[in-house]
Coordinates of C-alpha atoms in Angstrom, one line a residue:
M1 CA -47.8 -12.3 36.7
T2 CA -46.5 -9.8 34.1
R3 CA -44.0 -7.3 35.3
K4 CA -45.0 -3.7 34.7
R5 CA -42.7 -1.9 32.4
L6 CA -41.3 1.4 33.8
A7 CA -41.3 4.5 31.7
R8 CA -37.9 5.4 30.4
A9 CA -36.3 8.6 31.5
S10 CA -35.8 11.2 28.9
S11 CA -33.1 13.9 28.3
I12 CA -35.6 16.4 29.7
D13 CA -35.8 14.4 33.0
V14 CA -32.0 14.4 33.2
A15 CA -31.7 18.1 32.4
R16 CA -34.3 18.9 35.2
L17 CA -32.5 16.7 37.8
A18 CA -29.0 18.0 36.9
G19 CA -30.2 21.6 36.7
V20 CA -28.9 22.1 33.2
S21 CA -30.2 22.7 29.7
I22 CA -31.3 19.9 27.3
A23 CA -28.5 21.1 25.0
A24 CA -26.0 20.4 27.8
V25 CA -27.3 16.9 28.2
S26 CA -26.8 16.3 24.4
R27 CA -23.3 17.7 24.5
A28 CA -22.4 15.5 27.5
F29 CA -23.2 12.4 25.5
T30 CA -21.6 13.6 22.2
P31 CA -17.8 12.8 21.9
G32 CA -15.8 15.8 21.2
S33 CA -18.5 18.3 22.1
S34 CA -17.6 21.5 24.0
I35 CA -18.6 21.1 27.6
S36 CA -16.8 21.5 30.9
E37 CA -15.8 18.5 32.9
E38 CA -17.8 19.7 35.9
L39 CA -21.0 20.1 33.9
A40 CA -20.5 16.8 32.1
D41 CA -20.1 15.0 35.5
K42 CA -23.3 16.6 36.8
V43 CA -25.2 15.3 33.7
H44 CA -23.7 11.8 33.9
K45 CA -24.5 11.6 37.6
A46 CA -28.1 12.5 37.0
A47 CA -28.3 10.0 34.1
R48 CA -27.0 7.2 36.3
Q49 CA -29.6 8.0 39.0
L50 CA -32.4 8.0 36.4
K51 CA -30.9 5.0 34.5
Y52 CA -31.0 7.1 31.4
V53 CA -29.4 5.9 28.2
P54 CA -29.4 8.2 25.1
N55 CA -31.5 7.1 22.2
T56 CA -29.2 7.2 19.2
L57 CA -31.9 6.4 16.7
A58 CA -34.1 9.2 18.0
S59 CA -31.2 11.6 17.7
S60 CA -30.6 10.5 14.1
L61 CA -34.0 11.8 13.1
I62 CA -32.9 15.3 14.1
T63 CA -29.3 15.2 12.9
R64 CA -29.9 13.0 9.9
E65 CA -26.8 11.0 10.9
T66 CA -27.0 7.6 12.5
N67 CA -23.3 7.6 13.4
I68 CA -23.1 4.1 11.9
V69 CA -20.4 3.1 9.5
A70 CA -21.0 -0.1 7.5
L71 CA -17.9 -2.3 7.0
M72 CA -17.8 -4.9 4.3
L73 CA -15.3 -7.6 5.1
A74 CA -15.4 -10.6 2.7
N75 CA -12.3 -12.5 3.8
L76 CA -12.0 -13.0 7.5
G77 CA -9.5 -15.8 6.8
N78 CA -6.7 -13.3 6.1
P79 CA -5.4 -11.8 9.3
V80 CA -4.6 -8.5 7.6
Y81 CA -8.4 -7.8 7.3
S82 CA -9.0 -8.8 10.9
A83 CA -6.4 -6.2 11.8
M84 CA -8.2 -3.6 9.7
L85 CA -11.5 -4.4 11.4
A86 CA -9.9 -4.0 14.9
E87 CA -8.2 -0.8 14.0
A88 CA -11.2 0.7 12.2
S89 CA -13.6 -0.2 15.1
R90 CA -11.3 1.4 17.6
R91 CA -10.8 4.6 15.7
L92 CA -14.4 5.0 14.7
E93 CA -15.5 4.5 18.4
E94 CA -13.1 7.3 19.3
I95 CA -15.1 9.7 17.1
G96 CA -18.5 8.5 18.3
K97 CA -19.3 6.1 15.5
Q98 CA -20.2 2.4 15.5
V99 CA -19.3 -0.3 13.1
L100 CA -22.0 -2.4 11.4
L101 CA -20.2 -5.5 10.0
F102 CA -21.3 -7.4 6.9
T103 CA -19.4 -10.6 5.7
P104 CA -20.8 -11.5 2.3
R105 CA -20.1 -15.0 0.9
D106 CA -19.9 -14.2 -2.8
A107 CA -20.5 -11.6 -5.4
Q108 CA -24.3 -12.0 -5.5
D109 CA -24.4 -11.8 -1.7
F110 CA -22.1 -8.7 -1.8
D111 CA -24.7 -6.6 -3.8
Q112 CA -27.5 -7.7 -1.5
S113 CA -25.4 -6.8 1.6
L114 CA -24.8 -3.3 0.1
Q115 CA -28.6 -2.9 -0.3
R116 CA -29.1 -3.9 3.3
M117 CA -26.5 -1.4 4.4
L118 CA -28.4 1.4 2.8
R119 CA -31.6 0.4 4.7
Y120 CA -29.8 1.2 7.9
Q121 CA -29.2 4.8 6.7
V122 CA -25.5 4.4 7.4
D123 CA -23.3 7.5 7.3
A124 CA -20.5 5.7 5.2
I125 CA -19.6 2.4 3.7
V126 CA -16.0 0.9 3.9
I127 CA -15.2 -2.1 1.7
T128 CA -12.2 -4.4 2.1
A129 CA -11.3 -7.6 0.2
A130 CA -14.3 -7.2 -2.2
S131 CA -15.4 -5.1 -5.1
I132 CA -18.4 -2.9 -5.8
S133 CA -20.4 -2.6 -9.0
S134 CA -20.9 0.7 -10.9
R135 CA -24.6 0.4 -10.2
M136 CA -24.2 0.1 -6.5
A137 CA -21.6 2.9 -6.4
S138 CA -24.1 5.2 -8.1
L139 CA -26.9 4.1 -5.7
C140 CA -24.7 5.0 -2.7
L141 CA -23.6 8.3 -4.2
D142 CA -27.3 9.2 -5.0
R143 CA -28.0 8.8 -1.3
D144 CA -25.1 10.9 -0.3
V145 CA -23.3 8.0 1.3
P146 CA -19.4 8.1 0.9
V147 CA -17.8 4.8 0.0
V148 CA -14.1 4.0 0.7
M149 CA -12.3 0.9 -0.5
L150 CA -9.5 -0.2 1.8
G151 CA -6.6 -2.2 0.4
R152 CA -7.6 -2.1 -3.3
H153 CA -8.7 0.2 -6.1
V154 CA -11.0 -0.5 -9.1
P155 CA -10.3 2.0 -11.9
G156 CA -13.3 3.8 -13.2
L157 CA -15.4 3.5 -10.1
P158 CA -16.4 6.8 -8.5
V159 CA -15.5 5.9 -5.0
H160 CA -12.6 6.7 -2.7
S161 CA -9.8 4.1 -2.3
V162 CA -6.8 3.8 0.1
R163 CA -4.1 1.2 -0.3
G164 CA -0.5 0.4 -0.2
N165 CA 1.5 0.8 -3.4
A166 CA 1.3 -2.8 -4.7
R167 CA 3.5 -2.2 -7.7
E168 CA 6.3 -0.7 -5.7
G169 CA 6.0 -3.5 -3.2
G170 CA 6.3 -6.2 -5.9
K171 CA 9.4 -4.5 -7.3
L172 CA 11.0 -4.4 -3.9
V173 CA 10.3 -8.1 -3.2
A174 CA 11.7 -9.2 -6.6
E175 CA 14.9 -7.1 -6.1
L176 CA 15.4 -8.6 -2.6
M177 CA 15.2 -12.1 -4.0
L178 CA 17.5 -11.3 -6.9
R179 CA 20.1 -9.7 -4.7
G180 CA 20.0 -12.8 -2.5
G181 CA 21.1 -14.9 -5.5
G182 CA 17.7 -16.2 -6.7
K183 CA 17.8 -18.0 -10.0
H184 CA 14.7 -20.1 -10.2
F185 CA 11.4 -18.5 -9.0
G186 CA 8.0 -19.6 -8.0
V187 CA 5.0 -17.4 -7.4
I188 CA 2.1 -18.4 -5.1
G189 CA -0.9 -16.1 -5.9
G190 CA -4.7 -16.0 -5.9
P191 CA -7.6 -14.8 -8.0
M192 CA -6.5 -12.3 -10.7
N193 CA -9.8 -10.4 -10.5
L194 CA -8.4 -8.9 -7.2
T195 CA -6.6 -5.8 -8.4
T196 CA -4.1 -5.8 -5.5
I197 CA -3.0 -9.4 -6.2
L198 CA -2.8 -8.7 -9.9
E199 CA -0.7 -5.6 -9.4
R200 CA 1.7 -7.4 -7.0
K201 CA 2.2 -10.2 -9.4
E202 CA 2.7 -8.0 -12.5
A203 CA 5.3 -5.9 -10.6
V204 CA 7.2 -9.0 -9.4
M205 CA 7.3 -10.4 -13.0
A206 CA 8.3 -7.1 -14.5
R207 CA 11.3 -6.8 -12.3
L208 CA 12.3 -10.5 -12.7
R209 CA 12.0 -10.1 -16.5
Q210 CA 14.9 -7.6 -16.4
E211 CA 17.2 -10.3 -15.0
I212 CA 15.9 -13.8 -16.0
D213 CA 13.8 -15.7 -18.4
V214 CA 10.4 -15.5 -16.8
S215 CA 9.0 -18.3 -18.9
D216 CA 10.7 -20.5 -16.3
V217 CA 8.8 -19.0 -13.4
I218 CA 6.3 -21.4 -11.9
D219 CA 3.0 -19.9 -11.0
C220 CA 0.6 -21.6 -8.6
D221 CA -2.8 -20.5 -7.1
G222 CA -2.7 -20.6 -3.3
G223 CA -6.4 -19.5 -2.9
L224 CA -5.3 -16.7 -0.4
T225 CA -5.3 -19.2 2.5
Y226 CA -2.8 -21.0 4.7
S227 CA -3.8 -24.4 3.4
G228 CA -3.7 -23.2 -0.2
G229 CA -0.2 -21.9 0.3
Y230 CA 0.9 -25.2 1.9
Q231 CA -0.4 -27.2 -1.1
A232 CA 0.9 -24.8 -3.6
A233 CA 4.4 -25.0 -2.1
L234 CA 4.4 -28.8 -2.4
K235 CA 3.3 -28.5 -6.0
L236 CA 6.1 -26.0 -6.8
M237 CA 8.8 -28.0 -5.1
S238 CA 7.8 -31.2 -6.9
S239 CA 8.4 -29.6 -10.3
R240 CA 11.3 -30.8 -12.5
N241 CA 13.3 -27.6 -11.8
P242 CA 12.1 -26.6 -8.3
P243 CA 12.5 -22.9 -7.3
D244 CA 15.2 -21.6 -5.0
S245 CA 13.0 -18.5 -4.3
V246 CA 9.2 -18.4 -3.7
V247 CA 7.2 -15.1 -3.8
C248 CA 3.9 -15.4 -2.0
L249 CA 1.4 -12.6 -2.7
T250 CA 0.0 -12.7 0.8
D251 CA 1.6 -13.6 4.2
I252 CA -1.0 -16.1 5.1
M253 CA -0.1 -18.2 2.0
A254 CA 3.6 -17.7 2.8
L255 CA 3.2 -19.2 6.3
G256 CA 1.6 -22.3 4.8
A257 CA 4.3 -22.5 2.1
M258 CA 7.1 -22.2 4.8
D259 CA 5.6 -25.0 6.9
A260 CA 5.3 -27.3 3.8
I261 CA 8.9 -26.6 2.8
R262 CA 10.4 -27.1 6.3
F263 CA 8.3 -29.8 7.8
E264 CA 7.1 -31.9 4.9
L265 CA 10.0 -31.5 2.5
N266 CA 12.8 -31.0 5.1
R267 CA 14.3 -28.1 3.2
K268 CA 16.0 -25.1 4.9
I269 CA 14.7 -21.6 4.7
P270 CA 16.4 -19.5 3.3
E271 CA 19.5 -21.6 2.5
D272 CA 17.6 -24.0 0.2
V273 CA 14.5 -21.9 -0.5
A274 CA 14.0 -18.2 0.1
V275 CA 10.4 -17.1 0.9
T276 CA 8.7 -13.7 0.9
G277 CA 5.2 -12.5 1.5
F278 CA 3.0 -9.4 1.5
D279 CA 1.0 -7.7 4.3
D280 CA 3.2 -8.1 7.4
I281 CA 0.5 -9.7 9.5
A282 CA 1.3 -10.2 13.2
E283 CA 2.2 -13.9 12.7
A284 CA 4.8 -13.0 10.1
G285 CA 7.0 -11.5 12.9
H286 CA 6.7 -14.5 15.3
A287 CA 9.9 -16.4 16.1
S288 CA 8.7 -19.5 14.3
Y289 CA 8.4 -17.6 10.9
R290 CA 10.3 -14.3 10.9
L291 CA 9.0 -13.7 7.4
S292 CA 10.5 -11.1 5.0
T293 CA 7.5 -9.2 3.6
V294 CA 6.0 -5.9 2.4
R295 CA 4.0 -4.2 5.1
T296 CA 0.4 -3.2 4.5
P297 CA 0.2 0.2 6.4
V298 CA -3.1 -0.5 8.3
R299 CA -3.0 2.4 10.7
E300 CA -2.2 4.9 7.9
M301 CA -4.9 3.5 5.8
I302 CA -7.4 3.9 8.6
D303 CA -6.3 7.5 9.2
H304 CA -7.1 8.3 5.6
M305 CA -10.4 6.4 5.7
I306 CA -11.5 8.4 8.8
A307 CA -10.8 11.6 6.9
L308 CA -12.5 10.5 3.7
I309 CA -15.8 9.4 5.3
A310 CA -16.2 12.9 6.7
R311 CA -16.4 14.2 3.2
K312 CA -19.7 14.6 1.3
P313 CA -19.5 12.7 -2.0
K314 CA -21.7 14.9 -4.1
N315 CA -19.8 16.8 -6.8
D316 CA -16.6 15.5 -5.1
E317 CA -13.9 13.8 -7.2
P318 CA -13.0 10.3 -5.8
K319 CA -9.7 10.3 -3.9
V320 CA -7.2 7.5 -4.8
I321 CA -4.6 7.4 -2.1
E322 CA -1.5 5.1 -2.5
L323 CA 0.8 4.7 0.5
K324 CA 4.5 4.1 0.2
A325 CA 5.5 0.4 0.2
E326 CA 7.8 -0.7 3.1
L327 CA 10.0 -3.7 2.8
I328 CA 10.5 -5.6 6.1
I329 CA 13.6 -7.9 5.9
R330 CA 13.7 -10.8 8.4
H331 CA 15.1 -14.3 8.3
T332 CA 13.5 -16.0 5.3
T333 CA 15.6 -14.3 2.6
R334 CA 19.3 -14.5 1.8
P335 CA 21.6 -11.6 2.6

C-alpha cells in the first residue's frame, strides 16, 4: 500500500496561521532581516505547527540569488586548507549562505568542476590550492559571479585574491635560521607552478644569498605531504654535507621531516638540525612538535573573502590583498 503524500505547507499558510504578512514570514527566515523577536517567534511557532520549511530554490527565482557559495578545495591533505574550509563554512552560514564543496583531482577535472559550479547558479566561487584559467575566469565574470582565490595569486587573472605575504614570510624564516647560526641549508618544497610555494622559496634563497653561497643549498621536493617531507628529510640528511638547518615550505612537510630526523636518524632538533615551516597548522603547536613557522592568517583571509564576494565583479578591478606575515617562534629553531 502506497503512502499518500501530504501537501506541503506554504508561506501563505504560515502567514495566515500566525496572523502576519507574507513579507514577515520571509523576513523571519532571512538572517539579518529587520523583524522583532516577538513577531519572529510567532512565525516560527506557526511554521513548526505546519511543518513548514522554506524553499530556498523557489526564493532564488525571485531574488536571483541562490545563497550558495562554491568552494574549490584541491588539497585536503594539507590541514591549512581544512582549517580554511571550516572557517569559511562557519562564517558563510552566519550570513545565510551555504557551501557547495568541490574537490577536483587534477587540472582537467578542475575546469570541469568550475563548469559544474556555474550550473548551480552559485553566488560566488572561492578557490584554494588550485589555479583558474583565463578562459574560466572570463566565463565566471560574464555571468556576474565573483571569484576569490584564497592563499595564492596568479598575476594577470582578473579575479580577487587574498593571501599572506609569502615573500615577507620567506625572508623572516631565513633570517631566523641565520641568526640561530645556520651554515648549511636544505629546503623541502613542492611544485613550482604553485605561486605561493615559488614565492616562499625565492624569498628564502634571496635572504640566504646575502650571507652564504646558495649553490651549497640542497633542494628537495616533499610533494606537499607528510610522507613526502619525511622522505625528503632522509634524502637531505644523507648528503655528503648534510644541512644543519632545514626550511620546509609547508608545516605538513615539516612535521614529516621532524619525525624522520628525530626517530629514524636519531638527531636532535634544534641542536643538530633546526627546522621551520609555513602555515601554522594546529598540529604545529602540539607539544610533540612545537614547530617554528610563519602563520597563514586564515581568519583574516576569510574576513576579506566575505567582503569580496559581496561585490559585483562587472567593471570592478580585481582586488589583490596581501596580509602581513607573522613569524611564530617555538622550539625547533636555535635562539
